[in-house]
Amino acid sequence: MIKAVIFDLDDTLYDTTLQVDKARENAVKAMVAAGLQTEEEKAAAALAEVVSKKGSNYENHYDDLLNALGCENNPKIIAAGVVAYHEAKKTYLVPYPGTIPTLLKLREKGLRIGIVTDGRPVKQWEKLIRLGLADFFDAVVVSDGHEQKPSPKPFLKAASELGVRPSECVIVGDRLDRDISGGKKAGMRAIQLTRGKHSRMKPADAHEEPDCIVSTIGDVLHAIQTL
Ligand SMILES: [Mg+2]
């Protein structure tokens, strides 16, 4: 019997893919408006390359962008990018439609709810606070550095904090190679939410096979009843 539901955060509770795309688009636009001598498209491609090389938590994306474009370092242009990025980021940091009603219904049914997410803890908590979801969950496990998904460890930690056995948990996430795989290795049931840029992934091994696939978070309630 399922007693707890453990959610992923990015691209599961809100549209992270859209948020990041829009924030970067807005940053590039603002930098060009502030005097960056290039076309928006070219700057966007160069920025995407910087992010893929240095990772999303790197601090100096825009310095590197100017460098990659062969432009002189210009603090005003960089600041314009930073401000525009954060403005758009805030705008799109809203839960998927149906998220809060679903969480409330799960609670009403007596289920415990948790989060297992990877990333810098302060950054992940900042998202939860801005989403208005910080106080919804009985357990939040943020893995930074080692023991990230698809390790079963963060999932087992969440089950222990929720006071349930792994076999009594179902995890809900967008990534087969992280959420589904990690949850299954921990002995949990797994629901794939087909959202964001990883929605078309195919299972690479048995651990990546979800028990159920849903396209909106609102379908999770019904999916749990079929497990
Ligand atoms: Mg995710």
PDB file of C-alpha atoms and ligand atoms in Angstrom:
ATOM      1  CA  MET A   1       0.000   0.000   0.000  1.00  0.00           C
ATOM      2  CA  ILE A   2       1.283   3.450  -0.945  1.00  0.00           C
ATOM      3  CA  LYS A   3       1.740   5.730   2.076  1.00  0.00           C
ATOM      4  CA  ALA A   4       3.993   8.447   0.635  1.00  0.00           C
ATOM      5  CA  VAL A   5       4.600  10.279  -2.629  1.00  0.00           C
ATOM      6  CA  ILE A   6       8.071  11.679  -3.316  1.00  0.00           C
ATOM      7  CA  PHE A   7       8.363  14.331  -6.017  1.00  0.00           C
ATOM      8  CA  ASP A   8      11.282  15.571  -8.045  1.00  0.00           C
ATOM      9  CA  LEU A   9      11.394  19.398  -8.255  1.00  0.00           C
ATOM     10  CA  ASP A  10      12.773  20.629 -11.619  1.00  0.00           C
ATOM     11  CA  ASP A  11      10.419  20.004 -14.550  1.00  0.00           C
ATOM     12  CA  THR A  12       8.116  18.077 -12.198  1.00  0.00           C
ATOM     13  CA  LEU A  13       6.574  20.714  -9.933  1.00  0.00           C
ATOM     14  CA  TYR A  14       7.237  23.615 -12.325  1.00  0.00           C
ATOM     15  CA  ASP A  15       8.404  24.169 -15.901  1.00  0.00           C
ATOM     16  CA  THR A  16      12.155  24.525 -15.395  1.00  0.00           C
ATOM     17  CA  THR A  17      12.898  24.098 -19.103  1.00  0.00           C
ATOM     18  CA  LEU A  18      10.628  27.007 -20.060  1.00  0.00           C
ATOM     19  CA  GLN A  19      11.933  29.123 -17.182  1.00  0.00           C
ATOM     20  CA  VAL A  20      15.571  28.679 -18.153  1.00  0.00           C
ATOM     21  CA  ASP A  21      14.907  29.224 -21.874  1.00  0.00           C
ATOM     22  CA  LYS A  22      12.947  32.415 -21.224  1.00  0.00           C
ATOM     23  CA  ALA A  23      15.451  33.746 -18.679  1.00  0.00           C
ATOM     24  CA  ARG A  24      18.375  33.261 -21.069  1.00  0.00           C
ATOM     25  CA  GLU A  25      16.429  34.767 -23.962  1.00  0.00           C
ATOM     26  CA  ASN A  26      15.594  37.798 -21.824  1.00  0.00           C
ATOM     27  CA  ALA A  27      19.222  38.157 -20.678  1.00  0.00           C
ATOM     28  CA  VAL A  28      20.563  38.160 -24.233  1.00  0.00           C
ATOM     29  CA  LYS A  29      17.944  40.678 -25.359  1.00  0.00           C
ATOM     30  CA  ALA A  30      18.853  43.026 -22.504  1.00  0.00           C
ATOM     31  CA  MET A  31      22.585  42.700 -23.196  1.00  0.00           C
ATOM     32  CA  VAL A  32      22.108  43.615 -26.844  1.00  0.00           C
ATOM     33  CA  ALA A  33      19.890  46.538 -25.795  1.00  0.00           C
ATOM     34  CA  ALA A  34      22.649  47.640 -23.385  1.00  0.00           C
ATOM     35  CA  GLY A  35      25.162  47.790 -26.227  1.00  0.00           C
ATOM     36  CA  LEU A  36      26.445  44.267 -26.886  1.00  0.00           C
ATOM     37  CA  GLN A  37      27.613  44.386 -30.498  1.00  0.00           C
ATOM     38  CA  THR A  38      26.156  41.171 -31.886  1.00  0.00           C
ATOM     39  CA  GLU A  39      22.878  39.602 -32.988  1.00  0.00           C
ATOM     40  CA  GLU A  40      20.623  38.082 -30.334  1.00  0.00           C
ATOM     41  CA  GLU A  41      20.694  34.676 -32.017  1.00  0.00           C
ATOM     42  CA  LYS A  42      24.468  34.533 -32.098  1.00  0.00           C
ATOM     43  CA  ALA A  43      24.702  35.612 -28.455  1.00  0.00           C
ATOM     44  CA  ALA A  44      22.074  33.033 -27.439  1.00  0.00           C
ATOM     45  CA  ALA A  45      24.018  30.225 -29.130  1.00  0.00           C
ATOM     46  CA  ALA A  46      27.273  31.360 -27.503  1.00  0.00           C
ATOM     47  CA  LEU A  47      25.587  31.560 -24.095  1.00  0.00           C
ATOM     48  CA  ALA A  48      24.183  28.039 -24.505  1.00  0.00           C
ATOM     49  CA  GLU A  49      27.703  26.812 -25.194  1.00  0.00           C
ATOM     50  CA  VAL A  50      29.151  28.569 -22.138  1.00  0.00           C
ATOM     51  CA  VAL A  51      26.436  27.040 -19.920  1.00  0.00           C
ATOM     52  CA  SER A  52      26.961  23.566 -21.324  1.00  0.00           C
ATOM     53  CA  LYS A  53      30.728  23.852 -20.742  1.00  0.00           C
ATOM     54  CA  LYS A  54      30.668  25.443 -17.284  1.00  0.00           C
ATOM     55  CA  GLY A  55      27.393  24.095 -15.865  1.00  0.00           C
ATOM     56  CA  SER A  56      24.321  26.022 -14.757  1.00  0.00           C
ATOM     57  CA  ASN A  57      25.699  26.927 -11.317  1.00  0.00           C
ATOM     58  CA  TYR A  58      28.811  28.673 -12.655  1.00  0.00           C
ATOM     59  CA  GLU A  59      29.005  32.321 -11.511  1.00  0.00           C
ATOM     60  CA  ASN A  60      30.463  34.084 -14.563  1.00  0.00           C
ATOM     61  CA  HIS A  61      28.403  33.020 -17.564  1.00  0.00           C
ATOM     62  CA  TYR A  62      28.149  36.530 -18.982  1.00  0.00           C
ATOM     63  CA  ASP A  63      31.851  37.357 -18.575  1.00  0.00           C
ATOM     64  CA  ASP A  64      32.617  34.200 -20.519  1.00  0.00           C
ATOM     65  CA  LEU A  65      29.950  35.064 -23.080  1.00  0.00           C
ATOM     66  CA  LEU A  66      31.582  38.419 -23.867  1.00  0.00           C
ATOM     67  CA  ASN A  67      34.916  36.674 -24.070  1.00  0.00           C
ATOM     68  CA  ALA A  68      33.531  34.018 -26.435  1.00  0.00           C
ATOM     69  CA  LEU A  69      32.086  36.722 -28.662  1.00  0.00           C
ATOM     70  CA  GLY A  70      35.425  38.526 -28.773  1.00  0.00           C
ATOM     71  CA  CYS A  71      34.000  41.566 -26.934  1.00  0.00           C
ATOM     72  CA  GLU A  72      35.715  43.571 -24.240  1.00  0.00           C
ATOM     73  CA  ASN A  73      34.523  42.919 -20.674  1.00  0.00           C
ATOM     74  CA  ASN A  74      31.758  45.435 -19.970  1.00  0.00           C
ATOM     75  CA  PRO A  75      30.201  45.458 -16.471  1.00  0.00           C
ATOM     76  CA  LYS A  76      27.128  47.421 -17.598  1.00  0.00           C
ATOM     77  CA  ILE A  77      26.272  44.850 -20.288  1.00  0.00           C
ATOM     78  CA  ILE A  78      26.914  41.960 -17.884  1.00  0.00           C
ATOM     79  CA  ALA A  79      24.725  43.541 -15.199  1.00  0.00           C
ATOM     80  CA  ALA A  80      21.946  44.089 -17.755  1.00  0.00           C
ATOM     81  CA  GLY A  81      22.071  40.359 -18.518  1.00  0.00           C
ATOM     82  CA  VAL A  82      22.075  39.351 -14.852  1.00  0.00           C
ATOM     83  CA  VAL A  83      19.087  41.590 -14.005  1.00  0.00           C
ATOM     84  CA  ALA A  84      17.053  40.495 -17.048  1.00  0.00           C
ATOM     85  CA  TYR A  85      17.806  36.829 -16.323  1.00  0.00           C
ATOM     86  CA  HIS A  86      16.570  37.109 -12.746  1.00  0.00           C
ATOM     87  CA  GLU A  87      13.462  39.086 -13.694  1.00  0.00           C
ATOM     88  CA  ALA A  88      12.364  36.413 -16.189  1.00  0.00           C
ATOM     89  CA  LYS A  89      13.371  33.640 -13.800  1.00  0.00           C
ATOM     90  CA  LYS A  90      11.013  35.017 -11.146  1.00  0.00           C
ATOM     91  CA  THR A  91       8.173  35.414 -13.651  1.00  0.00           C
ATOM     92  CA  TYR A  92       8.306  31.779 -14.714  1.00  0.00           C
ATOM     93  CA  LEU A  93       8.871  30.338 -11.253  1.00  0.00           C
ATOM     94  CA  VAL A  94       5.263  29.244 -10.792  1.00  0.00           C
ATOM     95  CA  PRO A  95       3.999  25.713 -10.153  1.00  0.00           C
ATOM     96  CA  TYR A  96       2.523  23.714 -13.017  1.00  0.00           C
ATOM     97  CA  PRO A  97      -1.262  24.070 -13.119  1.00  0.00           C
ATOM     98  CA  GLY A  98      -2.730  21.478 -10.794  1.00  0.00           C
ATOM     99  CA  THR A  99       0.309  21.184  -8.541  1.00  0.00           C
ATOM    100  CA  ILE A 100      -1.160  22.681  -5.373  1.00  0.00           C
ATOM    101  CA  PRO A 101      -4.604  21.023  -5.715  1.00  0.00           C
ATOM    102  CA  THR A 102      -2.849  17.687  -6.259  1.00  0.00           C
ATOM    103  CA  LEU A 103      -0.642  18.088  -3.211  1.00  0.00           C
ATOM    104  CA  LEU A 104      -3.684  19.041  -1.106  1.00  0.00           C
ATOM    105  CA  LYS A 105      -5.661  16.027  -2.340  1.00  0.00           C
ATOM    106  CA  LEU A 106      -2.756  13.684  -1.575  1.00  0.00           C
ATOM    107  CA  ARG A 107      -2.662  15.085   1.957  1.00  0.00           C
ATOM    108  CA  GLU A 108      -6.414  14.748   2.285  1.00  0.00           C
ATOM    109  CA  LYS A 109      -6.017  11.055   1.486  1.00  0.00           C
ATOM    110  CA  GLY A 110      -3.574  10.756   4.358  1.00  0.00           C
ATOM    111  CA  LEU A 111      -0.476  10.375   2.207  1.00  0.00           C
ATOM    112  CA  ARG A 112       2.849  11.834   3.297  1.00  0.00           C
ATOM    113  CA  ILE A 113       4.584  13.963   0.660  1.00  0.00           C
ATOM    114  CA  GLY A 114       8.256  14.634   0.071  1.00  0.00           C
ATOM    115  CA  ILE A 115      10.812  15.991  -2.371  1.00  0.00           C
ATOM    116  CA  VAL A 116      14.095  14.553  -3.585  1.00  0.00           C
ATOM    117  CA  THR A 117      16.053  16.999  -5.718  1.00  0.00           C
ATOM    118  CA  ASP A 118      19.655  17.514  -6.816  1.00  0.00           C
ATOM    119  CA  GLY A 119      21.412  20.874  -6.828  1.00  0.00           C
ATOM    120  CA  ARG A 120      22.780  23.559  -4.550  1.00  0.00           C
ATOM    121  CA  PRO A 121      20.602  23.401  -1.421  1.00  0.00           C
ATOM    122  CA  VAL A 122      20.089  27.172  -1.099  1.00  0.00           C
ATOM    123  CA  LYS A 123      19.154  27.431  -4.777  1.00  0.00           C
ATOM    124  CA  GLN A 124      16.654  24.564  -4.571  1.00  0.00           C
ATOM    125  CA  TRP A 125      15.099  26.002  -1.401  1.00  0.00           C
ATOM    126  CA  GLU A 126      14.920  29.435  -3.047  1.00  0.00           C
ATOM    127  CA  LYS A 127      12.846  27.817  -5.803  1.00  0.00           C
ATOM    128  CA  LEU A 128      10.534  26.131  -3.291  1.00  0.00           C
ATOM    129  CA  ILE A 129      10.009  29.398  -1.405  1.00  0.00           C
ATOM    130  CA  ARG A 130       9.280  31.380  -4.583  1.00  0.00           C
ATOM    131  CA  LEU A 131       6.937  28.617  -5.804  1.00  0.00           C
ATOM    132  CA  GLY A 132       5.030  28.961  -2.527  1.00  0.00           C
ATOM    133  CA  LEU A 133       5.691  25.285  -1.817  1.00  0.00           C
ATOM    134  CA  ALA A 134       8.289  25.495   0.951  1.00  0.00           C
ATOM    135  CA  ASP A 135       5.919  24.439   3.725  1.00  0.00           C
ATOM    136  CA  PHE A 136       3.946  21.793   1.857  1.00  0.00           C
ATOM    137  CA  PHE A 137       6.262  18.847   2.293  1.00  0.00           C
ATOM    138  CA  ASP A 138       6.924  16.452   5.181  1.00  0.00           C
ATOM    139  CA  ALA A 139      10.495  15.858   3.969  1.00  0.00           C
ATOM    140  CA  VAL A 140      12.803  17.669   1.541  1.00  0.00           C
ATOM    141  CA  VAL A 141      16.089  16.007   0.593  1.00  0.00           C
ATOM    142  CA  VAL A 142      18.480  18.125  -1.488  1.00  0.00           C
ATOM    143  CA  SER A 143      21.582  16.303  -2.712  1.00  0.00           C
ATOM    144  CA  ASP A 144      24.612  18.395  -3.504  1.00  0.00           C
ATOM    145  CA  GLY A 145      27.819  16.837  -4.816  1.00  0.00           C
ATOM    146  CA  HIS A 146      27.947  13.136  -4.047  1.00  0.00           C
ATOM    147  CA  GLU A 147      25.046  10.762  -3.604  1.00  0.00           C
ATOM    148  CA  GLN A 148      22.841  12.439  -6.145  1.00  0.00           C
ATOM    149  CA  LYS A 149      20.237  10.639  -8.247  1.00  0.00           C
ATOM    150  CA  PRO A 150      20.254   7.972  -9.597  1.00  0.00           C
ATOM    151  CA  SER A 151      21.798   6.853  -6.316  1.00  0.00           C
ATOM    152  CA  PRO A 152      19.048   5.250  -4.219  1.00  0.00           C
ATOM    153  CA  LYS A 153      20.456   6.988  -1.110  1.00  0.00           C
ATOM    154  CA  PRO A 154      18.549  10.318  -1.279  1.00  0.00           C
ATOM    155  CA  PHE A 155      15.312   8.358  -1.854  1.00  0.00           C
ATOM    156  CA  LEU A 156      16.011   6.085   1.128  1.00  0.00           C
ATOM    157  CA  LYS A 157      16.788   9.143   3.238  1.00  0.00           C
ATOM    158  CA  ALA A 158      13.447  10.705   2.244  1.00  0.00           C
ATOM    159  CA  ALA A 159      11.556   7.474   3.094  1.00  0.00           C
ATOM    160  CA  SER A 160      13.225   7.370   6.475  1.00  0.00           C
ATOM    161  CA  GLU A 161      12.342  11.046   7.143  1.00  0.00           C
ATOM    162  CA  LEU A 162       8.761  10.337   6.073  1.00  0.00           C
ATOM    163  CA  GLY A 163       8.609   7.367   8.449  1.00  0.00           C
ATOM    164  CA  VAL A 164       7.625   4.845   5.764  1.00  0.00           C
ATOM    165  CA  ARG A 165       9.226   1.840   4.088  1.00  0.00           C
ATOM    166  CA  PRO A 166      10.622   2.296   0.541  1.00  0.00           C
ATOM    167  CA  SER A 167       8.042  -0.227  -0.726  1.00  0.00           C
ATOM    168  CA  GLU A 168       5.320   2.106   0.559  1.00  0.00           C
ATOM    169  CA  CYS A 169       6.607   5.038  -1.546  1.00  0.00           C
ATOM    170  CA  VAL A 170       6.008   6.131  -5.088  1.00  0.00           C
ATOM    171  CA  ILE A 171       8.290   8.638  -6.746  1.00  0.00           C
ATOM    172  CA  VAL A 172       7.171  11.107  -9.415  1.00  0.00           C
ATOM    173  CA  GLY A 173       9.757  12.613 -11.762  1.00  0.00           C
ATOM    174  CA  ASP A 174      10.556  13.658 -15.326  1.00  0.00           C
ATOM    175  CA  ARG A 175      13.883  11.867 -15.783  1.00  0.00           C
ATOM    176  CA  LEU A 176      14.117   8.139 -16.366  1.00  0.00           C
ATOM    177  CA  ASP A 177      17.894   8.123 -15.840  1.00  0.00           C
ATOM    178  CA  ARG A 178      17.692   9.945 -12.481  1.00  0.00           C
ATOM    179  CA  ASP A 179      14.282   9.913 -10.838  1.00  0.00           C
ATOM    180  CA  ILE A 180      12.847   6.636 -12.071  1.00  0.00           C
ATOM    181  CA  SER A 181      16.160   4.774 -11.889  1.00  0.00           C
ATOM    182  CA  GLY A 182      17.026   6.037  -8.392  1.00  0.00           C
ATOM    183  CA  GLY A 183      13.549   5.397  -7.030  1.00  0.00           C
ATOM    184  CA  LYS A 184      13.383   1.886  -8.456  1.00  0.00           C
ATOM    185  CA  LYS A 185      16.833   1.049  -7.074  1.00  0.00           C
ATOM    186  CA  ALA A 186      15.561   2.173  -3.679  1.00  0.00           C
ATOM    187  CA  GLY A 187      12.686  -0.322  -3.975  1.00  0.00           C
ATOM    188  CA  MET A 188       9.976   2.241  -4.723  1.00  0.00           C
ATOM    189  CA  ARG A 189       7.264   2.451  -7.333  1.00  0.00           C
ATOM    190  CA  ALA A 190       7.841   5.129  -9.998  1.00  0.00           C
ATOM    191  CA  ILE A 191       5.665   7.435 -12.087  1.00  0.00           C
ATOM    192  CA  GLN A 192       7.194   9.272 -15.043  1.00  0.00           C
ATOM    193  CA  LEU A 193       5.837  12.762 -15.685  1.00  0.00           C
ATOM    194  CA  THR A 194       6.451  13.543 -19.366  1.00  0.00           C
ATOM    195  CA  ARG A 195       7.380  17.211 -19.027  1.00  0.00           C
ATOM    196  CA  GLY A 196      10.339  19.389 -20.002  1.00  0.00           C
ATOM    197  CA  LYS A 197      13.293  18.681 -22.229  1.00  0.00           C
ATOM    198  CA  HIS A 198      13.722  15.056 -21.083  1.00  0.00           C
ATOM    199  CA  SER A 199      10.145  14.000 -21.778  1.00  0.00           C
ATOM    200  CA  ARG A 200      11.022  11.857 -24.810  1.00  0.00           C
ATOM    201  CA  MET A 201      13.676   9.727 -23.104  1.00  0.00           C
ATOM    202  CA  LYS A 202      13.433   5.980 -23.536  1.00  0.00           C
ATOM    203  CA  PRO A 203      14.398   3.541 -20.756  1.00  0.00           C
ATOM    204  CA  ALA A 204      18.015   2.358 -21.098  1.00  0.00           C
ATOM    205  CA  ASP A 205      17.650  -0.511 -18.604  1.00  0.00           C
ATOM    206  CA  ALA A 206      15.107  -2.182 -16.314  1.00  0.00           C
ATOM    207  CA  HIS A 207      15.584   0.401 -13.541  1.00  0.00           C
ATOM    208  CA  GLU A 208      14.519   3.158 -15.937  1.00  0.00           C
ATOM    209  CA  GLU A 209      11.151   1.502 -16.665  1.00  0.00           C
ATOM    210  CA  PRO A 210       8.412   3.505 -14.914  1.00  0.00           C
ATOM    211  CA  ASP A 211       5.375   1.694 -13.475  1.00  0.00           C
ATOM    212  CA  CYS A 212       3.166   4.366 -14.923  1.00  0.00           C
ATOM    213  CA  ILE A 213       3.428   7.394 -17.232  1.00  0.00           C
ATOM    214  CA  VAL A 214       1.411  10.609 -16.811  1.00  0.00           C
ATOM    215  CA  SER A 215       1.471  13.859 -18.761  1.00  0.00           C
ATOM    216  CA  THR A 216       0.193  16.201 -16.029  1.00  0.00           C
ATOM    217  CA  ILE A 217       0.696  16.293 -12.292  1.00  0.00           C
ATOM    218  CA  GLY A 218      -3.089  16.167 -11.874  1.00  0.00           C
ATOM    219  CA  ASP A 219      -3.028  12.596 -13.242  1.00  0.00           C
ATOM    220  CA  VAL A 220      -0.792  11.406 -10.412  1.00  0.00           C
ATOM    221  CA  LEU A 221      -3.731  10.748  -8.061  1.00  0.00           C
ATOM    222  CA  HIS A 222      -5.387   8.379 -10.486  1.00  0.00           C
ATOM    223  CA  ALA A 223      -2.050   6.751 -11.376  1.00  0.00           C
ATOM    224  CA  ILE A 224      -1.384   5.913  -7.719  1.00  0.00           C
ATOM    225  CA  GLN A 225      -4.666   4.021  -7.531  1.00  0.00           C
ATOM    226  CA  THR A 226      -3.581   1.812 -10.448  1.00  0.00           C
ATOM    227  CA  LEU A 227      -0.262   0.773  -8.855  1.00  0.00           C
TER     228      LEU A 227
HETATM  229 MG    MG B   1      13.516  16.928 -12.938  1.00  0.00          MG
END
